[in-house]
Coordinates of C-alpha atoms in Angstrom, one line a residue:
X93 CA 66.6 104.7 94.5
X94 CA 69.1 106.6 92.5
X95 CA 72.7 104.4 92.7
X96 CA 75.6 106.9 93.7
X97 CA 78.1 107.2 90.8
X98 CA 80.5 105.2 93.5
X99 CA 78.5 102.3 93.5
X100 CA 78.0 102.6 89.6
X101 CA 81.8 102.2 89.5
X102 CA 82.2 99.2 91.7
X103 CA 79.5 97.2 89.1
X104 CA 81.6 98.0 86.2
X105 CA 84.9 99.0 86.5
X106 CA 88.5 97.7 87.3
X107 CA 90.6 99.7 88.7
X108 CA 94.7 100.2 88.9
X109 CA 96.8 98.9 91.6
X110 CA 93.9 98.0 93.0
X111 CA 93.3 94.9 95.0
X112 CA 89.5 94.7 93.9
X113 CA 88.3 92.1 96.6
X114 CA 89.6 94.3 99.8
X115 CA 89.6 97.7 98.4
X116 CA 87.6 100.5 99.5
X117 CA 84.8 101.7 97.6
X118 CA 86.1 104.3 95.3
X119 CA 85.8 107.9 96.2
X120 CA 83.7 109.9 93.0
X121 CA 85.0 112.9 91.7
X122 CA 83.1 115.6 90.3
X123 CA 85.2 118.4 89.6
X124 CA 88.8 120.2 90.6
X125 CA 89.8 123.5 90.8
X126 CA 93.6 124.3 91.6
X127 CA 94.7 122.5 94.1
X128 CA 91.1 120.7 95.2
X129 CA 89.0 118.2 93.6
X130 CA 85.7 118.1 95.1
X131 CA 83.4 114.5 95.2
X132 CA 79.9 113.5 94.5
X133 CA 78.6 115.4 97.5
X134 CA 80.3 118.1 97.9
X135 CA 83.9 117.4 100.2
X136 CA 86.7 119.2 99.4
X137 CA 89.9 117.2 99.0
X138 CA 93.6 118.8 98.8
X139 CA 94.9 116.8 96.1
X140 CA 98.9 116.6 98.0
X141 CA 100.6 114.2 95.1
X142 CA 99.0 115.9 91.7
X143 CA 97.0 112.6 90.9
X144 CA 99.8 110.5 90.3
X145 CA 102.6 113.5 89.7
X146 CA 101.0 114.7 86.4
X147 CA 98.9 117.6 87.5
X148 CA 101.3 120.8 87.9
X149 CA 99.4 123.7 87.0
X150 CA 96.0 122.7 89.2
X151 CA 92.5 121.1 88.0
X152 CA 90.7 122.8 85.3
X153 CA 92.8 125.8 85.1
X154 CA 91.4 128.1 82.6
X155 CA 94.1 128.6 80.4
X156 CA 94.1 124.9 79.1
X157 CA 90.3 124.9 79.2
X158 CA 91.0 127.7 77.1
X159 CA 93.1 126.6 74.9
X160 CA 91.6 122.4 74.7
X161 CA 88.5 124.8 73.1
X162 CA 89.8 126.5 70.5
X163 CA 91.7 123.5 69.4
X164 CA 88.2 121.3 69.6
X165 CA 86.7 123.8 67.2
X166 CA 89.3 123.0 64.3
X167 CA 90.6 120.1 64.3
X168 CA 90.2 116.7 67.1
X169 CA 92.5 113.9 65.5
X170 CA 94.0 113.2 62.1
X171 CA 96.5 110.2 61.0
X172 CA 100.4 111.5 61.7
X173 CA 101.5 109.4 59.0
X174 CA 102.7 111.8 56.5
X175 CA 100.5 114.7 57.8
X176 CA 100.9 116.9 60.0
X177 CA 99.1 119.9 61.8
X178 CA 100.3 123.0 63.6
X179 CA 99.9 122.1 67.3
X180 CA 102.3 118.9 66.9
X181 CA 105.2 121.6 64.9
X182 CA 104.6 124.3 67.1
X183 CA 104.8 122.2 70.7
X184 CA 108.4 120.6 69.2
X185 CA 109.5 124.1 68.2
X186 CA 109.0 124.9 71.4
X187 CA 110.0 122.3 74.1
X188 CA 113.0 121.2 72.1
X189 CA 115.3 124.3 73.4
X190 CA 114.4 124.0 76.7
X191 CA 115.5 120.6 77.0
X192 CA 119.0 119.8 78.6
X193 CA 121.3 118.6 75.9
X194 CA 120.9 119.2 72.0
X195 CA 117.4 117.2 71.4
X196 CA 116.8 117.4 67.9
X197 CA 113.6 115.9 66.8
X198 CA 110.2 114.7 68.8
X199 CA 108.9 111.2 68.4
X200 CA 105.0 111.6 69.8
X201 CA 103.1 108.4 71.6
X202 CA 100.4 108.2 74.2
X203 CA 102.0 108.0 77.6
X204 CA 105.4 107.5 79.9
X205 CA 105.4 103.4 79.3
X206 CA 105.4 103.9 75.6
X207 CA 107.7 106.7 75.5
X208 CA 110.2 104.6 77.2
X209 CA 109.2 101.6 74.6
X210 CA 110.0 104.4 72.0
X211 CA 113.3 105.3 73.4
X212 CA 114.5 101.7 74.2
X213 CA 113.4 101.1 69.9
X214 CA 115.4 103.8 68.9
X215 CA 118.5 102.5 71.1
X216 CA 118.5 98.6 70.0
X217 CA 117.6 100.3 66.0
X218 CA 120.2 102.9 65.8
X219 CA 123.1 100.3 66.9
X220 CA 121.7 97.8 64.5
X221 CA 121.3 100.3 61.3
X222 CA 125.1 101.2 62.1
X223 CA 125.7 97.2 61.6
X224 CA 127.3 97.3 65.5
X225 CA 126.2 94.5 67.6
X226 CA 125.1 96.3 71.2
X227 CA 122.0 94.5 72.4
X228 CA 122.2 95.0 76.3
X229 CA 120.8 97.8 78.4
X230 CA 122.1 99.2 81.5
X231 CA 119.5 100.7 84.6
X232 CA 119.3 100.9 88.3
X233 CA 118.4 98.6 90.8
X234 CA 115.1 100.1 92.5
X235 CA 114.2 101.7 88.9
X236 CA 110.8 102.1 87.5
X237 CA 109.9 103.4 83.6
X238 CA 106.6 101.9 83.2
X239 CA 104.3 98.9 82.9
X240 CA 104.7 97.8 79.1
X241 CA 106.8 94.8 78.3
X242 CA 110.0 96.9 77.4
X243 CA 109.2 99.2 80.3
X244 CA 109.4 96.7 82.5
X245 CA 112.3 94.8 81.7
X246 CA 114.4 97.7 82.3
X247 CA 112.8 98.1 85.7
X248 CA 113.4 96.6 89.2
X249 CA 112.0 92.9 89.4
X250 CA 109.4 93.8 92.2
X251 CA 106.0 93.5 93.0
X252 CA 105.3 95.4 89.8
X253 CA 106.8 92.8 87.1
X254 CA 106.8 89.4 89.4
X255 CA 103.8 87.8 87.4
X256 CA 105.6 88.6 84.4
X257 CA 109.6 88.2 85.0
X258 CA 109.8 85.1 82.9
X259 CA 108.9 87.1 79.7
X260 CA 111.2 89.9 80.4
X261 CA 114.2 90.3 78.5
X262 CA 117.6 91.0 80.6
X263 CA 119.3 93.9 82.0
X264 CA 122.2 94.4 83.7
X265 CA 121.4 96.5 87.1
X266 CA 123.7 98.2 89.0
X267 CA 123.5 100.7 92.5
X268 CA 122.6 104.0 92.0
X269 CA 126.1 106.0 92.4
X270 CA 127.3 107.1 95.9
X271 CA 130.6 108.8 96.9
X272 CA 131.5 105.1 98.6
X273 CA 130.3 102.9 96.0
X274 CA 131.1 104.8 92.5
X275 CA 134.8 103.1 91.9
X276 CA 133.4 100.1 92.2
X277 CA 130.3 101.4 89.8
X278 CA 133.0 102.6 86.8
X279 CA 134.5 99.0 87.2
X280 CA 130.9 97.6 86.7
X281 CA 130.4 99.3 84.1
X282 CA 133.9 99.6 82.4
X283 CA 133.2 95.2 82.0
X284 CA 129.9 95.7 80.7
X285 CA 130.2 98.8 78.0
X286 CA 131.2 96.5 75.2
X287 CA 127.6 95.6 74.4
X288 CA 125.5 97.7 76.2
X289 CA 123.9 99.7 74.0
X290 CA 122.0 102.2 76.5
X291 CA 121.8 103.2 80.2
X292 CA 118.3 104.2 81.0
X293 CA 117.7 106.0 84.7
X294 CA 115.4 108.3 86.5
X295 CA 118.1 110.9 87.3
X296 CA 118.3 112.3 90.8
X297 CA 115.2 110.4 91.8
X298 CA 113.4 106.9 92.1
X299 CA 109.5 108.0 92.2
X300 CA 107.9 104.8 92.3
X301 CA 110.7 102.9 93.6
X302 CA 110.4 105.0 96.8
X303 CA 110.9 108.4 96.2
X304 CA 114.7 107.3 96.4
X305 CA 117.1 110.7 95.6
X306 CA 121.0 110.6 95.5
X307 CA 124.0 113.2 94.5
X308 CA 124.2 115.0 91.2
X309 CA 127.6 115.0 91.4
X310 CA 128.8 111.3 92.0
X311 CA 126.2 110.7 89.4
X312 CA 127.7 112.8 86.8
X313 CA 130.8 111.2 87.0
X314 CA 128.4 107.9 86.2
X315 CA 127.5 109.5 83.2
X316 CA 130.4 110.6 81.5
X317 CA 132.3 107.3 81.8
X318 CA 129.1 106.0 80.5
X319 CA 129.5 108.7 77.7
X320 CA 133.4 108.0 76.9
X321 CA 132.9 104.7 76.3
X322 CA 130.0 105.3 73.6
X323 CA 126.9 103.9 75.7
X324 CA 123.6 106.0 74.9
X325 CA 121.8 108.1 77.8
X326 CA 118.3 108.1 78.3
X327 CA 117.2 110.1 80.5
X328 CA 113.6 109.1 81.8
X329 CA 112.3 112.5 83.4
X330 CA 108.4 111.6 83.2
X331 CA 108.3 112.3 86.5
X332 CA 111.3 114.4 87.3
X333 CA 110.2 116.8 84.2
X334 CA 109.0 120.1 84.2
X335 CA 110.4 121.5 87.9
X336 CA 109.8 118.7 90.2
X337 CA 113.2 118.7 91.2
X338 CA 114.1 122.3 91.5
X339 CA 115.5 123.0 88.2
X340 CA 112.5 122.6 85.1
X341 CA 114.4 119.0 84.5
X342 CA 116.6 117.1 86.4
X343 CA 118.9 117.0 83.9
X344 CA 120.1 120.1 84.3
X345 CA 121.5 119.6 87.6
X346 CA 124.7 117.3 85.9
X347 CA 127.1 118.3 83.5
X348 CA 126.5 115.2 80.4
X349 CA 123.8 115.6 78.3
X350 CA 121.6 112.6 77.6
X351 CA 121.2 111.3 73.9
X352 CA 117.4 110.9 74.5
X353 CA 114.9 112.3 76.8
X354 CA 111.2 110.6 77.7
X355 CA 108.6 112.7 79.1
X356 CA 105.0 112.6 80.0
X357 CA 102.8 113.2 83.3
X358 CA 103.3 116.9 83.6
X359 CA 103.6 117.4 80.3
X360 CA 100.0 118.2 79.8
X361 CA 99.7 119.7 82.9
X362 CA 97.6 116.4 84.3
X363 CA 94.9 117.0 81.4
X364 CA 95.3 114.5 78.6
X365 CA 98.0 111.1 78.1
X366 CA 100.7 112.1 76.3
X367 CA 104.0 110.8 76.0
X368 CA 107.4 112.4 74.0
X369 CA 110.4 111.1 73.5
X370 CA 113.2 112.8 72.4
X371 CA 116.7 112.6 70.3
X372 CA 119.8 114.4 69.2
X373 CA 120.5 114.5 65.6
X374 CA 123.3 111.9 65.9
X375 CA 120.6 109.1 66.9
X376 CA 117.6 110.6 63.6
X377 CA 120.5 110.3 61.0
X378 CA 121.2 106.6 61.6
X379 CA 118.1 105.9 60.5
X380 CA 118.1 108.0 57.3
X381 CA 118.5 105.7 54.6
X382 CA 117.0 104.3 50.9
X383 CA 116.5 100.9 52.6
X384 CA 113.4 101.1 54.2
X385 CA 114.4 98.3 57.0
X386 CA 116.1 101.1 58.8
X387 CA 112.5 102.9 59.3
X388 CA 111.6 102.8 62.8
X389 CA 108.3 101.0 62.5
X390 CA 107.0 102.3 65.6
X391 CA 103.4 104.0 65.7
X392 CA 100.3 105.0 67.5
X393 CA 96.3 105.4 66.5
X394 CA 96.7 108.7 68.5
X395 CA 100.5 109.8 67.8
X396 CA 100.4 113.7 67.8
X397 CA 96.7 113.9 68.7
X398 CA 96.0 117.6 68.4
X399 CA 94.2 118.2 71.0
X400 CA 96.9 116.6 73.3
X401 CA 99.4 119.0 71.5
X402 CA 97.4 122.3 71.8
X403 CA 97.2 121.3 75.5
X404 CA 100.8 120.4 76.1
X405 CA 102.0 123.7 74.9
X406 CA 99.9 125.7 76.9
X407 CA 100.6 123.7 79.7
X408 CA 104.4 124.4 78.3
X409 CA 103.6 128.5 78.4
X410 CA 102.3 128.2 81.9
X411 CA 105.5 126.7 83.7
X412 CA 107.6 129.0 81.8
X413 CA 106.2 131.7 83.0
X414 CA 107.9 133.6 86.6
X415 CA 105.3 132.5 88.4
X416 CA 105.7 128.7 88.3
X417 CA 109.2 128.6 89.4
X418 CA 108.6 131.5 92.0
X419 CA 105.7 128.8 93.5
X420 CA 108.0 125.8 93.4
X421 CA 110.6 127.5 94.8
X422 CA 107.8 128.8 97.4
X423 CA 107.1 124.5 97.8
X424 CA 110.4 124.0 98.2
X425 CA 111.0 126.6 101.0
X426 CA 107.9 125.1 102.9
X427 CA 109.0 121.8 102.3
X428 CA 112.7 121.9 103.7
X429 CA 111.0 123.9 107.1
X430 CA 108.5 121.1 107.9
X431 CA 111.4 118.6 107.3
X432 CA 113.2 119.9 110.4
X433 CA 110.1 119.3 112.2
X434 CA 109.3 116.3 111.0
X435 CA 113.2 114.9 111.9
X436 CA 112.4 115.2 115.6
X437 CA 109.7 112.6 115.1
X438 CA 110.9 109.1 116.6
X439 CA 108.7 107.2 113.9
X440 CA 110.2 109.2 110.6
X441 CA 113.6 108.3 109.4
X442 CA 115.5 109.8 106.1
X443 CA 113.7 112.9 105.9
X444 CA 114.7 113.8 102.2
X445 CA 113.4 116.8 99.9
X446 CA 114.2 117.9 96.6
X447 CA 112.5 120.6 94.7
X448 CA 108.8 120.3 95.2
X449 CA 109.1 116.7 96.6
X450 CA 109.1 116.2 100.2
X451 CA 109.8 112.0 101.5
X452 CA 110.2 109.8 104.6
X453 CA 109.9 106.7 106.0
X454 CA 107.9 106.0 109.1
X455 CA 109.5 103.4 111.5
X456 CA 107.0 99.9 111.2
X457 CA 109.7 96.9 112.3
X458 CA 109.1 95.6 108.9
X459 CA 111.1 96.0 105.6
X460 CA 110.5 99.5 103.8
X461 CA 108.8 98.5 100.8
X462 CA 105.7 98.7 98.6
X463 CA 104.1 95.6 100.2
X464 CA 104.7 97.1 103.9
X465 CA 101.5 96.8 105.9
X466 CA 101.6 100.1 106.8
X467 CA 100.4 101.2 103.6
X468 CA 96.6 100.5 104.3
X469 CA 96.7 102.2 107.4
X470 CA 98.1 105.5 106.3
X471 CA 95.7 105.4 103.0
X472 CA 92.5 104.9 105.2
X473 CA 93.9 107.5 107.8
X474 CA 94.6 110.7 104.8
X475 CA 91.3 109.8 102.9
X476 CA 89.2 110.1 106.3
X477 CA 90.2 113.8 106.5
X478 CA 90.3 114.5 102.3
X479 CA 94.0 114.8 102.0
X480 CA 95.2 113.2 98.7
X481 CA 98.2 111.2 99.7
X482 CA 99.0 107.4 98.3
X483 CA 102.3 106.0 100.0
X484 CA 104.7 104.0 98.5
X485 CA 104.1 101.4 101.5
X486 CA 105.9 102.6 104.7
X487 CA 106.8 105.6 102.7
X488 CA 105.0 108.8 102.9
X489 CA 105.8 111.7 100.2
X490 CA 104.1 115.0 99.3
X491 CA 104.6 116.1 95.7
X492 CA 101.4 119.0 95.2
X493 CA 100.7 121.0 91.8
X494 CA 102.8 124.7 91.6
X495 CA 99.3 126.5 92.7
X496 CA 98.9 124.9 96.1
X497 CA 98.5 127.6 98.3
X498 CA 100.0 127.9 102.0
X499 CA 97.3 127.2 103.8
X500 CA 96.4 124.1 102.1
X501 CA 100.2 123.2 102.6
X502 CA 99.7 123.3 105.9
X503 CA 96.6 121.7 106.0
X504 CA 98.9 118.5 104.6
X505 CA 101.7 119.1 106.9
X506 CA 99.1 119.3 109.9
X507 CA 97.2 115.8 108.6
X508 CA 100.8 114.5 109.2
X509 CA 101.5 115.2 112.2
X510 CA 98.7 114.4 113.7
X511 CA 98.4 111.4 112.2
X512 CA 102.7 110.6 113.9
X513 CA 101.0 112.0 117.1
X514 CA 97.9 110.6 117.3
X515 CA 98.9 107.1 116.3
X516 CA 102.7 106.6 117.1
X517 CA 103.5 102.8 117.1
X518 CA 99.5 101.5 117.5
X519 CA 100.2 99.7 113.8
X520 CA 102.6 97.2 114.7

């Protein structure tokens, strides 16, 4: 008998975030379309969080089938390395003025932990080839850039990094900003800015950390003391990029630029990895010089694959079109209605939207938290009825692609409620 491509999986592969011994047999998938992948025999599921944030447009839409065809037919992958090709020029030309502030040039990798790696590089680098000694970095507590080494030093010590916290180099953390806390914030930071070199930060909102949002405002005024007293920004909007909060980047929302943008995850419209990071001019000139020690000797096998690049600008075309933003703000509009109803609900607490992203917290007696034991329970209950919805432990978030359509919004919404109705308390 015929194995299911399921139970092929289980004999060969290892999955992410995945405790292997207790987990679930995978689910197979076998094709998408919009807003609905669809598995080995034939069930629909709504896919609610874009497979991990990265898929805005919807599955297989035609326009970057499209466009991944014509590219395939000229050229798949050539060394960046002193070459070039016209998808990598013609993407930079392109996404560079829409950015917020005045990015100058495009450093190309494979995905959001090496775009933040690139980023951190370029920080440490551009302080040492202008022979000033700045060595620390500055983030938030709760934050989350990535998995890599570098990525993960200048993220929260949590369940994510414990394993590895002894080989993690040090960063000062502080709060994110709040109207009550910010004074005591500029002091923080006022000590530290001697040798802090960079301040990287998810603005407006912690994804992985638990969907955690806070003031534009009280955090602008974090950012230009920042600014005055010559620390760099990086601004990590892998997952705040291209219109997840409102705005097409999160950036825009405050009034000082950032010296250096990452990006990735809806990028590519949730094709193929990619990962960008970006810099003013002021950052590229320090490391224009005759001695080649100031190079930045960083590199990947797949820098500027085209392919990736013909993708990511079409993807780029797509959400710049009217349509995309009149859909988010469409999300949005949904989104803030079902938060009223879902703040009458004596298990959810800190009802929070923003954008297209929609967050709470259900009430379990334990600490909120990746770890919390609700997060089994709610997994298991969503995949039962084919709603694509991971939670962040006790917390519960909706963050769709632009093409979901209202009824499959309230498809999600429904799956929520009954599952608050239908359940209440029986977890504890």
């Amino acid at each position: 008998m015929q194995k299911s491509l399921s139970e092929r999986d289980q004999a060969v592969i290892w999955h992410p975030y995945t405790q292997m011994q207790t987990a679930p047999a995978p689910v197979a998938l076998v094709r998408g379309e919009g807003a609905l992948l669809f598995d080995e025999q034939g069930n629909r599921y709504i896919d609610a969080t874009s497979s991990w944030w990265v898929n805005i447009h919807g599955h297989a839409h035609p326009y970057i089938t499209q466009k991944l065809a014509e590219q395939a037919a000229k050229l798949h992958h050539a060394i960046f390395a002193g070459y070039t090709h016209e998808p990598a020029v013609a993407l930079a030309e392109q996404l560079l003025p829409v950015l917020p502030g005045k990015q100058a040039k495009v450093f190309y990798s494979d995905n959001g932990s090496t775009a933040v790696e690139v980023t951190l590089k370029m920080t440490i680098q551009y302080w040492r080839n202008k022979g000033i000694e700045r060595k620390k970095i500055l983030a938030f507590h709760n934050a989350y850039h990535g998995d890599t080494f570098g990525a993960m030093s200048v993220s929260a010590r949590s369940v994510f990094t414990r394993a590895f916290d002894d080989f993690l180099f040090e960063v000062n953390f502080i709060d994110t900003p709040t109207e009550e806390n910010i004074e005591r914030l500029l002091e923080e930071v006022a000590l530290l800015a001697p040798d802090t070199a960079a301040f990287i930060f998810e603005p407006l909102v912690q994804g992985a950390g638990g969907m955690l949002m806070y003031s534009p405002a009280v955090f602008d005024r974090l950012l230009a003391f920042c600014r005055e007293r010559g620390i760099l920004l990086i601004a990590d909007e892998i997952m705040t990029g291209f219109g997840r909060t409102g705005t097409n980047f999160a950036m825009e929302q405050v009034q000082t630029p950032p010296d250096m943008i990452t990006l990735s995850k809806g990028l590519t419209g949730g094709t193929i990895a990619m990962g960008i990071s970006t810099c003013t001019q002021e950052i590229y000139d320090a490391f224009l010089s005759h001695d080649k020690l100031k190079t930045l000797f960083h590199g990947h096998s797949f820098t500027a694959n085209p392919l990736t690049c013909a993708i990511a600008l079409a993807s780029l075309e797509l959400f710049l079109q009217p349509e995309s933003l009149a859909n988010r703000e469409r999300i949005n509009a949904r989104h803030r209605q079902f938060a009223v109803e879902l703040a009458y609900h004596d298990d959810v607490r800190n009802v929070r939207t923003l954008g297209t992203i929609l967050a709470f917290e259900i009430e379990t007696g334990e600490a909120d938290g990746y770890v919390n034991n609700l997060a089994g329970f709610l997994a298991d209950f969503f995949r039962e009825r084919r709603i694509m919805l991971r939670p962040l432990g006790n917390t519960l978030y909706i963050l769709p692609p632009y093409c979901i359509t209202d009824a499959e919004l309230d498809e999600v919404y429904q799956s929520i409620l009954d599952m608050l109705r239908e359940y209440g308390k029986k977890w504890e």
